PDB file of C-alpha atoms in Angstrom:
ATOM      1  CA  UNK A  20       0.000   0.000   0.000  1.00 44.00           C
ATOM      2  CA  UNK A  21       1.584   3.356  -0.820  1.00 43.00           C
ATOM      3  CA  UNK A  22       0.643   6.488   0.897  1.00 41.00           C
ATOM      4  CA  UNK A  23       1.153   9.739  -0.738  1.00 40.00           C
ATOM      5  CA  UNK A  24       2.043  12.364   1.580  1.00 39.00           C
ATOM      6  CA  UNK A  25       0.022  15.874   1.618  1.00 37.00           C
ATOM      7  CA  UNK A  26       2.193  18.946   1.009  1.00 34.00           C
ATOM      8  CA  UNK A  27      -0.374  20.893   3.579  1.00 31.00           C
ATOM      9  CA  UNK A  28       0.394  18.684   6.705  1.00 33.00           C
ATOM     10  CA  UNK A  29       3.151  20.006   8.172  1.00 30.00           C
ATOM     11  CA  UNK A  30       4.356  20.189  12.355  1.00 33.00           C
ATOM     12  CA  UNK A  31       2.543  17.770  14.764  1.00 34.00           C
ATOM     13  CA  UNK A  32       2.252  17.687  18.207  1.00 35.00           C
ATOM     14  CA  UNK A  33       0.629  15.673  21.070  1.00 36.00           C
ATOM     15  CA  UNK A  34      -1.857  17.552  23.570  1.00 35.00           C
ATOM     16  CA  UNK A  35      -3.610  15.913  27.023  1.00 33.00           C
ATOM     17  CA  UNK A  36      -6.811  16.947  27.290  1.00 33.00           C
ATOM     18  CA  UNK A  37      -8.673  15.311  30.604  1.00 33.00           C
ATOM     19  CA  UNK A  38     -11.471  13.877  30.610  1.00 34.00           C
ATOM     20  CA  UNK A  39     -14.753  16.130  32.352  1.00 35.00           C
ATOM     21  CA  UNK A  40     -14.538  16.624  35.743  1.00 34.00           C
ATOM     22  CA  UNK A  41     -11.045  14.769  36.185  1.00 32.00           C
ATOM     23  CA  UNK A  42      -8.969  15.254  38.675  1.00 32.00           C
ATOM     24  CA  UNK A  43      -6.742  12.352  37.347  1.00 29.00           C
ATOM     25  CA  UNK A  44      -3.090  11.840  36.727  1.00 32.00           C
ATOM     26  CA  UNK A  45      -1.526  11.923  32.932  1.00 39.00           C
ATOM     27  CA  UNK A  46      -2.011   8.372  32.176  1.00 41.00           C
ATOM     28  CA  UNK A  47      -6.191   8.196  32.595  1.00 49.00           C
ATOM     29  CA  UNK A  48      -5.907  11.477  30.260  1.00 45.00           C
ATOM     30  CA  UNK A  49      -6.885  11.228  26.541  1.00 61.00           C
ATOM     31  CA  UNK A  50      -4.304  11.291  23.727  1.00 70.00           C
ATOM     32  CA  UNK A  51      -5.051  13.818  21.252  1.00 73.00           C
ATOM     33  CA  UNK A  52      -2.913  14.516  17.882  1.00 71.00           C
ATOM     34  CA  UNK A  53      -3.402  18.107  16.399  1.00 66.00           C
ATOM     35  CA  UNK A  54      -2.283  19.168  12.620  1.00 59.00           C
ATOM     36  CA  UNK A  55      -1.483  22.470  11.791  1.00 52.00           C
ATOM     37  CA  UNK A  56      -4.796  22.736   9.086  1.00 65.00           C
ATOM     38  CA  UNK A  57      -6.905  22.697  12.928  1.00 67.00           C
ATOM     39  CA  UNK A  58      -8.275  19.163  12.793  1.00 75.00           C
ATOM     40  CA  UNK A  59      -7.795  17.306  15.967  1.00 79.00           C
ATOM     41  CA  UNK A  60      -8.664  13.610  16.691  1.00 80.00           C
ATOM     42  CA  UNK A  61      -7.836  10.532  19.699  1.00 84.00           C
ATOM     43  CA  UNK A  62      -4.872   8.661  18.400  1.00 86.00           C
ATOM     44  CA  UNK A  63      -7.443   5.816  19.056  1.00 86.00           C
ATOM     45  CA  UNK A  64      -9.716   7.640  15.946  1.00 87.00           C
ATOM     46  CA  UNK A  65      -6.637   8.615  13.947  1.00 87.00           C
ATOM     47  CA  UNK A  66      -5.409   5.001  13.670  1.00 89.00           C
ATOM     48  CA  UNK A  67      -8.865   3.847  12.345  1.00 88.00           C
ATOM     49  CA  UNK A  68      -8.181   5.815   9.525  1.00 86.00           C
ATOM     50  CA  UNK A  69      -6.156   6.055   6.450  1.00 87.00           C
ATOM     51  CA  UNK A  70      -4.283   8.642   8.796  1.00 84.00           C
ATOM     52  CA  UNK A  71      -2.380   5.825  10.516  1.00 89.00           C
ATOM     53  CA  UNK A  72      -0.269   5.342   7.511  1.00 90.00           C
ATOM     54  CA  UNK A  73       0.856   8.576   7.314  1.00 89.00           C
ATOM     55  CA  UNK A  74       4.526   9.195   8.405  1.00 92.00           C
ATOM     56  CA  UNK A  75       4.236  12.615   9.502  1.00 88.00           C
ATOM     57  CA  UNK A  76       2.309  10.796  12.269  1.00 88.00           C
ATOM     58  CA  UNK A  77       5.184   8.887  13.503  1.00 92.00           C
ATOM     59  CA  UNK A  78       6.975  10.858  15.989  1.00 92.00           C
ATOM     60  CA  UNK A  79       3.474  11.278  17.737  1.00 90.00           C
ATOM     61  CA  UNK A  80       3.119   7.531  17.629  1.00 93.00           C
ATOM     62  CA  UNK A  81       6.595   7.061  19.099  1.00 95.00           C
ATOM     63  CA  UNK A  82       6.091   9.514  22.362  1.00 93.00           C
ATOM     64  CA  UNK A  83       2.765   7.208  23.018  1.00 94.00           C
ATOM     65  CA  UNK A  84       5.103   4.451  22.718  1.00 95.00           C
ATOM     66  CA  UNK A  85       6.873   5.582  25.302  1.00 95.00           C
ATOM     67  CA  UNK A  86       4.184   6.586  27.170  1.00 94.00           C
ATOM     68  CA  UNK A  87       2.821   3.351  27.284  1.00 95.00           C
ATOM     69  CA  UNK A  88       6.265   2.388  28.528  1.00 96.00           C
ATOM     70  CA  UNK A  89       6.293   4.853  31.353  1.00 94.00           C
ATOM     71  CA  UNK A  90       2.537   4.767  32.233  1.00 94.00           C
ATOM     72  CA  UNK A  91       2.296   0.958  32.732  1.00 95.00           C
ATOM     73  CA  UNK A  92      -0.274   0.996  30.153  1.00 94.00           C
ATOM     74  CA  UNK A  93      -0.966  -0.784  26.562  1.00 95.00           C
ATOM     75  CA  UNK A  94      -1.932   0.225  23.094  1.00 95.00           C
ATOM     76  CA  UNK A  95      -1.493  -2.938  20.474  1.00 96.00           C
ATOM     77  CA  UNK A  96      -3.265  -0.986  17.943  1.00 95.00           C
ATOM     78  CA  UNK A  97      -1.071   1.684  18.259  1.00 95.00           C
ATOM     79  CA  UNK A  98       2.745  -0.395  18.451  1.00 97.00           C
ATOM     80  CA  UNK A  99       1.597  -2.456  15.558  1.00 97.00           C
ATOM     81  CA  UNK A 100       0.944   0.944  13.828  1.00 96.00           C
ATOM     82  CA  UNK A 101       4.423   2.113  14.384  1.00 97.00           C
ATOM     83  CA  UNK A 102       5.852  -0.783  12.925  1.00 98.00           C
ATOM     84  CA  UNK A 103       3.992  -0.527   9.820  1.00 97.00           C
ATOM     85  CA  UNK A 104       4.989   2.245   9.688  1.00 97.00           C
ATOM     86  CA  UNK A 105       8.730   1.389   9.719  1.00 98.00           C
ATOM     87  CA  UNK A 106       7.473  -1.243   7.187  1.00 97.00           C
ATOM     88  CA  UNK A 107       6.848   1.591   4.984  1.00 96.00           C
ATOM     89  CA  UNK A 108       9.269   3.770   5.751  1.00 97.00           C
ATOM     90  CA  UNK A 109      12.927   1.829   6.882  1.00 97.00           C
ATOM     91  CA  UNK A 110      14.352   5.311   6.914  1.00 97.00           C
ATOM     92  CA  UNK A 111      12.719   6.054   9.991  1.00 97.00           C
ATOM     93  CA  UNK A 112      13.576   2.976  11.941  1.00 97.00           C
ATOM     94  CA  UNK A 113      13.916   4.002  15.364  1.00 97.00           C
ATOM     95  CA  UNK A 114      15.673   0.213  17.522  1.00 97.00           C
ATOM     96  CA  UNK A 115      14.589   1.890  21.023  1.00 96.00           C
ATOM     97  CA  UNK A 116      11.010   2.068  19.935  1.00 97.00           C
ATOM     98  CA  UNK A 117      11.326  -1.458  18.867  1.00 98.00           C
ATOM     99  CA  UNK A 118      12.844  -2.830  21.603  1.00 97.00           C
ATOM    100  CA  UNK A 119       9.460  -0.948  24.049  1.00 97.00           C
ATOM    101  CA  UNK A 120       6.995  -2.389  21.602  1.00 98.00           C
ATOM    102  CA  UNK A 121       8.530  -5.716  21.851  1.00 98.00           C
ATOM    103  CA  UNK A 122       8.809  -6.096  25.453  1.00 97.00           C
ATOM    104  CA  UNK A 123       5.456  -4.453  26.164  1.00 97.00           C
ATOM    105  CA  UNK A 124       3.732  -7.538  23.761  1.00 97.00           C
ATOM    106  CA  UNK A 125       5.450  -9.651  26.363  1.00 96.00           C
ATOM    107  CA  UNK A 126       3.621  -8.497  29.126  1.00 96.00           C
ATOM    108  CA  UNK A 127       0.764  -9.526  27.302  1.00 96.00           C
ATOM    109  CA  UNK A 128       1.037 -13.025  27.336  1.00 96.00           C
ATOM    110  CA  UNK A 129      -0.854 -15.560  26.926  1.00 94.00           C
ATOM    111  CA  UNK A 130      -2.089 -12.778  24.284  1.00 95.00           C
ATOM    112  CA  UNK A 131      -0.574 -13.798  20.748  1.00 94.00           C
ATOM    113  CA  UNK A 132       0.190  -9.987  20.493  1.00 97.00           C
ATOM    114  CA  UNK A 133       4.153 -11.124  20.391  1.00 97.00           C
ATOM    115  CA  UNK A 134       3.535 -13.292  17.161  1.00 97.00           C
ATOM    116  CA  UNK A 135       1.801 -10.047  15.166  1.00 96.00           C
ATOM    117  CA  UNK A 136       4.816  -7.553  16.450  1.00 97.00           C
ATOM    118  CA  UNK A 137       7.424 -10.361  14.961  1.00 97.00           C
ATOM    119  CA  UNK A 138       5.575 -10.323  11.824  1.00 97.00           C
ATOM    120  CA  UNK A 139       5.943  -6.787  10.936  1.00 97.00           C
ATOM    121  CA  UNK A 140       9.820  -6.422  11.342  1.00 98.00           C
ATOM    122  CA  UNK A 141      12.067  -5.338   8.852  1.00 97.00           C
ATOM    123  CA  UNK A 142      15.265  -7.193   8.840  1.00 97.00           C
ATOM    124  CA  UNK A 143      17.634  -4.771   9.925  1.00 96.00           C
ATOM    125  CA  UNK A 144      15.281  -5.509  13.405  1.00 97.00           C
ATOM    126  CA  UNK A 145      15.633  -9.229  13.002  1.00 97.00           C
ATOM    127  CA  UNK A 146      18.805  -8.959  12.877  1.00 97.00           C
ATOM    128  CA  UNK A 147      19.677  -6.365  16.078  1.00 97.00           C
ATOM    129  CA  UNK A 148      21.616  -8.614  18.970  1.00 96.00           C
ATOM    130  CA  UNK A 149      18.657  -7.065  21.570  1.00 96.00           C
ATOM    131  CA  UNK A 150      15.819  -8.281  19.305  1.00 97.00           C
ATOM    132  CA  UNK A 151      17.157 -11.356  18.778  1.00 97.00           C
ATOM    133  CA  UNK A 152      17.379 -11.419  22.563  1.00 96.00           C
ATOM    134  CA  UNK A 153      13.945 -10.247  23.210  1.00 97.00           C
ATOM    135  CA  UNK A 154      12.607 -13.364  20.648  1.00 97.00           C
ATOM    136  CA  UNK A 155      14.468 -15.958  22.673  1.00 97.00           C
ATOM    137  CA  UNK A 156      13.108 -14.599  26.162  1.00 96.00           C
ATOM    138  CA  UNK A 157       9.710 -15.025  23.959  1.00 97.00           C
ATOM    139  CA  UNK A 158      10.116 -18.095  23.337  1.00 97.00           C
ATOM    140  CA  UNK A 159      11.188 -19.059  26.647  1.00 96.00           C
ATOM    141  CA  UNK A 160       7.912 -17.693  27.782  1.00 96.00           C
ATOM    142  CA  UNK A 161       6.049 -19.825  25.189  1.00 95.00           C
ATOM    143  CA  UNK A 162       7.735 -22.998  26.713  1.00 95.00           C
ATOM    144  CA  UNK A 163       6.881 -21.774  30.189  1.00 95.00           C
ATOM    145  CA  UNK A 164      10.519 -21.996  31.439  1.00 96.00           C
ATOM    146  CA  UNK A 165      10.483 -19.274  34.386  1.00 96.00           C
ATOM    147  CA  UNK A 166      13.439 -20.199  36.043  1.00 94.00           C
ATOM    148  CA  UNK A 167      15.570 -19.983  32.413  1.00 96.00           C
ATOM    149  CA  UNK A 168      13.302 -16.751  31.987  1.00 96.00           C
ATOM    150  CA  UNK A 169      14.477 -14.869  35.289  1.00 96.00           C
ATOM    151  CA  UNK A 170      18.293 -15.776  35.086  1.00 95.00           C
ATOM    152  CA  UNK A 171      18.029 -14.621  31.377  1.00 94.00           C
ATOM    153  CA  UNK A 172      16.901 -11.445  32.411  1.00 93.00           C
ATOM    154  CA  UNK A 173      18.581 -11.129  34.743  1.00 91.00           C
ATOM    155  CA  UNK A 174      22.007 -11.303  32.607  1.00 90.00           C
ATOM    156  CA  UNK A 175      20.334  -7.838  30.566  1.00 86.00           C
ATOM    157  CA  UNK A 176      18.524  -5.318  32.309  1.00 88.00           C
ATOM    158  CA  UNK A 177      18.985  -2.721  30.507  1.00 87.00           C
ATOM    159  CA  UNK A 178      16.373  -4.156  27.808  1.00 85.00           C
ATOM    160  CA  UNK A 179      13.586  -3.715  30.481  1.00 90.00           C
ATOM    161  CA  UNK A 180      14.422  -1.116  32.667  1.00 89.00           C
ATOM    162  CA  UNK A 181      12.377   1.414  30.623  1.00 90.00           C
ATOM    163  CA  UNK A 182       9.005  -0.922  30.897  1.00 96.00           C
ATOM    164  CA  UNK A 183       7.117   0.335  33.909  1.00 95.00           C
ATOM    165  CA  UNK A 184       5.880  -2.997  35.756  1.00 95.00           C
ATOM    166  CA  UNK A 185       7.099  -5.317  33.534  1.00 96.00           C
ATOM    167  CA  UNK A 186       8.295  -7.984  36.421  1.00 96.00           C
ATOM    168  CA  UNK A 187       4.357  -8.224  37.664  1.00 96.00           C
ATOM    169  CA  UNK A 188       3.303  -8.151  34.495  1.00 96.00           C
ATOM    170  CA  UNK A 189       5.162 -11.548  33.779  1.00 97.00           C
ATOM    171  CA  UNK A 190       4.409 -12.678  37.135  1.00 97.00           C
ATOM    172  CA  UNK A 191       0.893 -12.525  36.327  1.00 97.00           C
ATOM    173  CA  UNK A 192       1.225 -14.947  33.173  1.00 97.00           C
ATOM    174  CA  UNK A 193       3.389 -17.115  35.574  1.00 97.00           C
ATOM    175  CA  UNK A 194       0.354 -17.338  38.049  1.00 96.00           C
ATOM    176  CA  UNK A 195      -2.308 -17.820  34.984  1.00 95.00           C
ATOM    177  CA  UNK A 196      -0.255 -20.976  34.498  1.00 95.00           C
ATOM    178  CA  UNK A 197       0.213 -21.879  37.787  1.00 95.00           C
ATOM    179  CA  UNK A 198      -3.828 -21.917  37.878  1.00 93.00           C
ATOM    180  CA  UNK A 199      -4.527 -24.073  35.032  1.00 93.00           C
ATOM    181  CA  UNK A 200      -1.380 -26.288  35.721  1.00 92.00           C
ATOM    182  CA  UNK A 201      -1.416 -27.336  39.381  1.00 93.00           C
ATOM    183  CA  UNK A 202      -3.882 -28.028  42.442  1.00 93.00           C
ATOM    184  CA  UNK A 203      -0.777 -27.765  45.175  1.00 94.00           C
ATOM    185  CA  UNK A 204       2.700 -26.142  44.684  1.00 95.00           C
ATOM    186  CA  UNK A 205       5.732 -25.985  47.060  1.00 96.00           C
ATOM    187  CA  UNK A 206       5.330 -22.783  48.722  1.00 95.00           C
ATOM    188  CA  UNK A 207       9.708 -22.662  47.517  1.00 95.00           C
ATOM    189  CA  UNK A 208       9.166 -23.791  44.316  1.00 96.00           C
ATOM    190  CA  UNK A 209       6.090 -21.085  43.417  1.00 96.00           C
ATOM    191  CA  UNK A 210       8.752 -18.366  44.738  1.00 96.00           C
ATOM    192  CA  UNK A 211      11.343 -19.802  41.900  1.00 95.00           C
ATOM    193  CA  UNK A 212       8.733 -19.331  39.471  1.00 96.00           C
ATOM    194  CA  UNK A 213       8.221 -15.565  40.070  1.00 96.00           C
ATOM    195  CA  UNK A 214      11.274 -14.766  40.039  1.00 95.00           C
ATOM    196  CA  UNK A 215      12.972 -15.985  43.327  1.00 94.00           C
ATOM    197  CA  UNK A 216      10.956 -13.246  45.394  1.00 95.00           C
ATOM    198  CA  UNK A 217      10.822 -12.187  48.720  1.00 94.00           C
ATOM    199  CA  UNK A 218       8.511 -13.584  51.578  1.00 93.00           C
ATOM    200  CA  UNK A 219       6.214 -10.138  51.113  1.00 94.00           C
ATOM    201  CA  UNK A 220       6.154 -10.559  47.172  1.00 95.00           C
ATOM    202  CA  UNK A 221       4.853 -13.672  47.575  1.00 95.00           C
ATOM    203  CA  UNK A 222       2.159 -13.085  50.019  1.00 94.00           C
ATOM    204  CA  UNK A 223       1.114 -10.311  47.915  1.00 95.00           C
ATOM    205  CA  UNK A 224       0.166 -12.752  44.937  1.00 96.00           C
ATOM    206  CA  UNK A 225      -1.495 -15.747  47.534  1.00 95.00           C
ATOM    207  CA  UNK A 226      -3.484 -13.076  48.366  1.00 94.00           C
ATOM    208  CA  UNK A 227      -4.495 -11.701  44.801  1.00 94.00           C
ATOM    209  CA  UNK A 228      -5.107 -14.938  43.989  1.00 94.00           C
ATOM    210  CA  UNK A 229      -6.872 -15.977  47.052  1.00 93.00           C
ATOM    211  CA  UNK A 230      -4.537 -18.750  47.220  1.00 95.00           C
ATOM    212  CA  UNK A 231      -4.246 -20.700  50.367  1.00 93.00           C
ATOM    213  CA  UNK A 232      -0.630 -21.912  52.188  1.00 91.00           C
ATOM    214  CA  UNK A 233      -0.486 -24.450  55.004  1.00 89.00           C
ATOM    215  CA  UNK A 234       2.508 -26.110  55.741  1.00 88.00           C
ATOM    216  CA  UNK A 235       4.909 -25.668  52.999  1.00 90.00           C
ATOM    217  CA  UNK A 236       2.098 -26.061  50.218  1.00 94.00           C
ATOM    218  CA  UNK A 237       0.168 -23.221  48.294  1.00 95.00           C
ATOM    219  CA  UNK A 238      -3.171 -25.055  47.438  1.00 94.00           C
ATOM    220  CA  UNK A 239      -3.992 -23.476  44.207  1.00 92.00           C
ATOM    221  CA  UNK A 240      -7.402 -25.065  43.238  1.00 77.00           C
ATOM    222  CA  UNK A 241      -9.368 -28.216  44.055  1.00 60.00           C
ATOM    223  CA  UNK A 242     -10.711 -31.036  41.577  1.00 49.00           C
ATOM    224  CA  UNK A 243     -14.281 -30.109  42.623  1.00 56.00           C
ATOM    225  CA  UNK A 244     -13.506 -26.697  41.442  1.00 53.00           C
ATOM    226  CA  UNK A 245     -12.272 -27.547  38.403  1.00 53.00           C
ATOM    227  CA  UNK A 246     -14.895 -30.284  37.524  1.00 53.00           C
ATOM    228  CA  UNK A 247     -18.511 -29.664  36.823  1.00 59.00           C
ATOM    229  CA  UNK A 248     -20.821 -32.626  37.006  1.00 59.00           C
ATOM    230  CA  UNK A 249     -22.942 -33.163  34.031  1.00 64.00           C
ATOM    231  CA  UNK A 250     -26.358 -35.218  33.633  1.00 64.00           C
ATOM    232  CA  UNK A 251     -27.089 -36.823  30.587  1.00 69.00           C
ATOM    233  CA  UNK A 252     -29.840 -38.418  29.303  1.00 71.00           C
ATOM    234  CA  UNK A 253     -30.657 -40.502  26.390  1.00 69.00           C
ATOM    235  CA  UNK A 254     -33.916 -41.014  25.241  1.00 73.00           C
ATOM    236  CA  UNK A 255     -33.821 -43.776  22.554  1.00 70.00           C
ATOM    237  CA  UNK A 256     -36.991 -45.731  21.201  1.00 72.00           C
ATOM    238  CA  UNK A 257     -37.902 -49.650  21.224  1.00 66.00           C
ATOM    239  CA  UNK A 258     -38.178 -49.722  17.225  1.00 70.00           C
ATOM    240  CA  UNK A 259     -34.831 -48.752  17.477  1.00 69.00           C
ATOM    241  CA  UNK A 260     -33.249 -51.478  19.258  1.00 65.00           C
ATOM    242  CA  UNK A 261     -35.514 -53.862  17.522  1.00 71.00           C
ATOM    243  CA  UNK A 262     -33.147 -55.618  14.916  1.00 74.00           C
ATOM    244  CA  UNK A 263     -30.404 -55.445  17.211  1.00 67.00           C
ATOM    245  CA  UNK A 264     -32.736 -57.438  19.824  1.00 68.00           C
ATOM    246  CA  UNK A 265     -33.571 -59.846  16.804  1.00 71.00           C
ATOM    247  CA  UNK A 266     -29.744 -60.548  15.895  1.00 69.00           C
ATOM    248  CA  UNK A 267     -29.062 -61.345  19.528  1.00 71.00           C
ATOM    249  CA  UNK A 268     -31.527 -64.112  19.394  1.00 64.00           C
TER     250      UNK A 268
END
């Protein structure tokens, strides 16, 4: 798809406007973009348009990037937008932006968000030392292999020091397999899986969970609460079994 650029667009910028009556910090406020021609729309809006393929939208794209990165928050639409972009334009490729994108789909899993980010990049990203490093940690995830997952992270942190509750974020796909995984845990062996925490950490996510400890076990669910009873019956007529009854004689 080629996208012709307008000679009337010209200097962008990002505004917060907050929502009525809102007394609320920066990240609950909306996300405006605002061209010099006076027309002013939610990124949301903009990137349901043929406006997200503009590239004079790009640097606006990028600061909600990082705003996402800062805030703790999450905009899919938006990162795979920014990559497209780069798609489009290779000129532009901006690694750091990558790298936040990338590690943000991570804190989405069990979402497949990581798979569509891969999709879109170029091969000068594919082929970065910290991207290739962000796939592997990906695919570590995918395999469920915490323990590999923390010491690997632990050997880089300057990949995810920039990602604003990234450690709970995995944590909280660790715990979604806990659930569907195991009715009792060693109370040590659930701490090795979230990253070798402390005694408070760990508390902290019992009690989010509403998990239950008692000596040296975490019980995580019971059979009856993972198995519903069903009732079935079968209603099947005499002229039915008939022939069958007749061979049997």
């Amino acid at each position: 798809m080629c996208f012709t650029r307008r000679p009337v667009v010209a200097k962008l910028f990002v505004s917060y406007f907050p929502a009525k009556n809102a007394s609320i910090p920066t990240a609950n406020m909306v996300h405006y973009v605002k061209m010099e021609d006076g027309k002013v729309m939610p990124i949301q809006e903009m990137l349901k348009s043929i406006e997200r393929y503009n590239p004079e939208h790009l640097k606006v794209i990028e600061a909600y990037v990082e705003e996402q990165a800062r805030e703790n928050q999450y905009d899919l639409e938006a990162n795979l937008a920014c990559l497209k972009l780069y798609q489009f334009n290779p000129h532009l490729l901006n690694l750091d932006i990558t790298y936040i994108i990338l590690l943000k789909a991570l804190t989405n899993f069990p979402h497949t968000d990581f798979v569509l980010c891969k999709c879109l990049l170029l091969p000068a990203q594919m082929n970065d030392e910290t991207v290739k490093e962000i796939i592997y940690l990906a695919d570590i995830l995918e395999k469920c292999d915490f323990s590999l997952f923390w010491s690997r992270l632990a050997k880089h942190p300057e990949n995810y020091q920039k990602i604003s509750g990234f450690h709970d974020s995995i944590r909280k796909f660790v715990c979604h397999v806990v659930g569907i995984t195991f009715q009792t845990i060693e109370r040590g062996y659930l701490m090795q899986l979230l990253g070798n925490v402390e005694e408070k950490v760990l508390l902290s996510w019992l009690k989010r969970y509403g998990w239950k400890e008692e000596g040296g076990l975490v019980t995580i669910a019971t059979q009856e609460d993972n198995i519903k009873t069903k009732h079935i019956t079968e209603k099947i007529e005499f002229d039915n079994l008939a022939p069958l009854m007749a061979n049997c004689l």
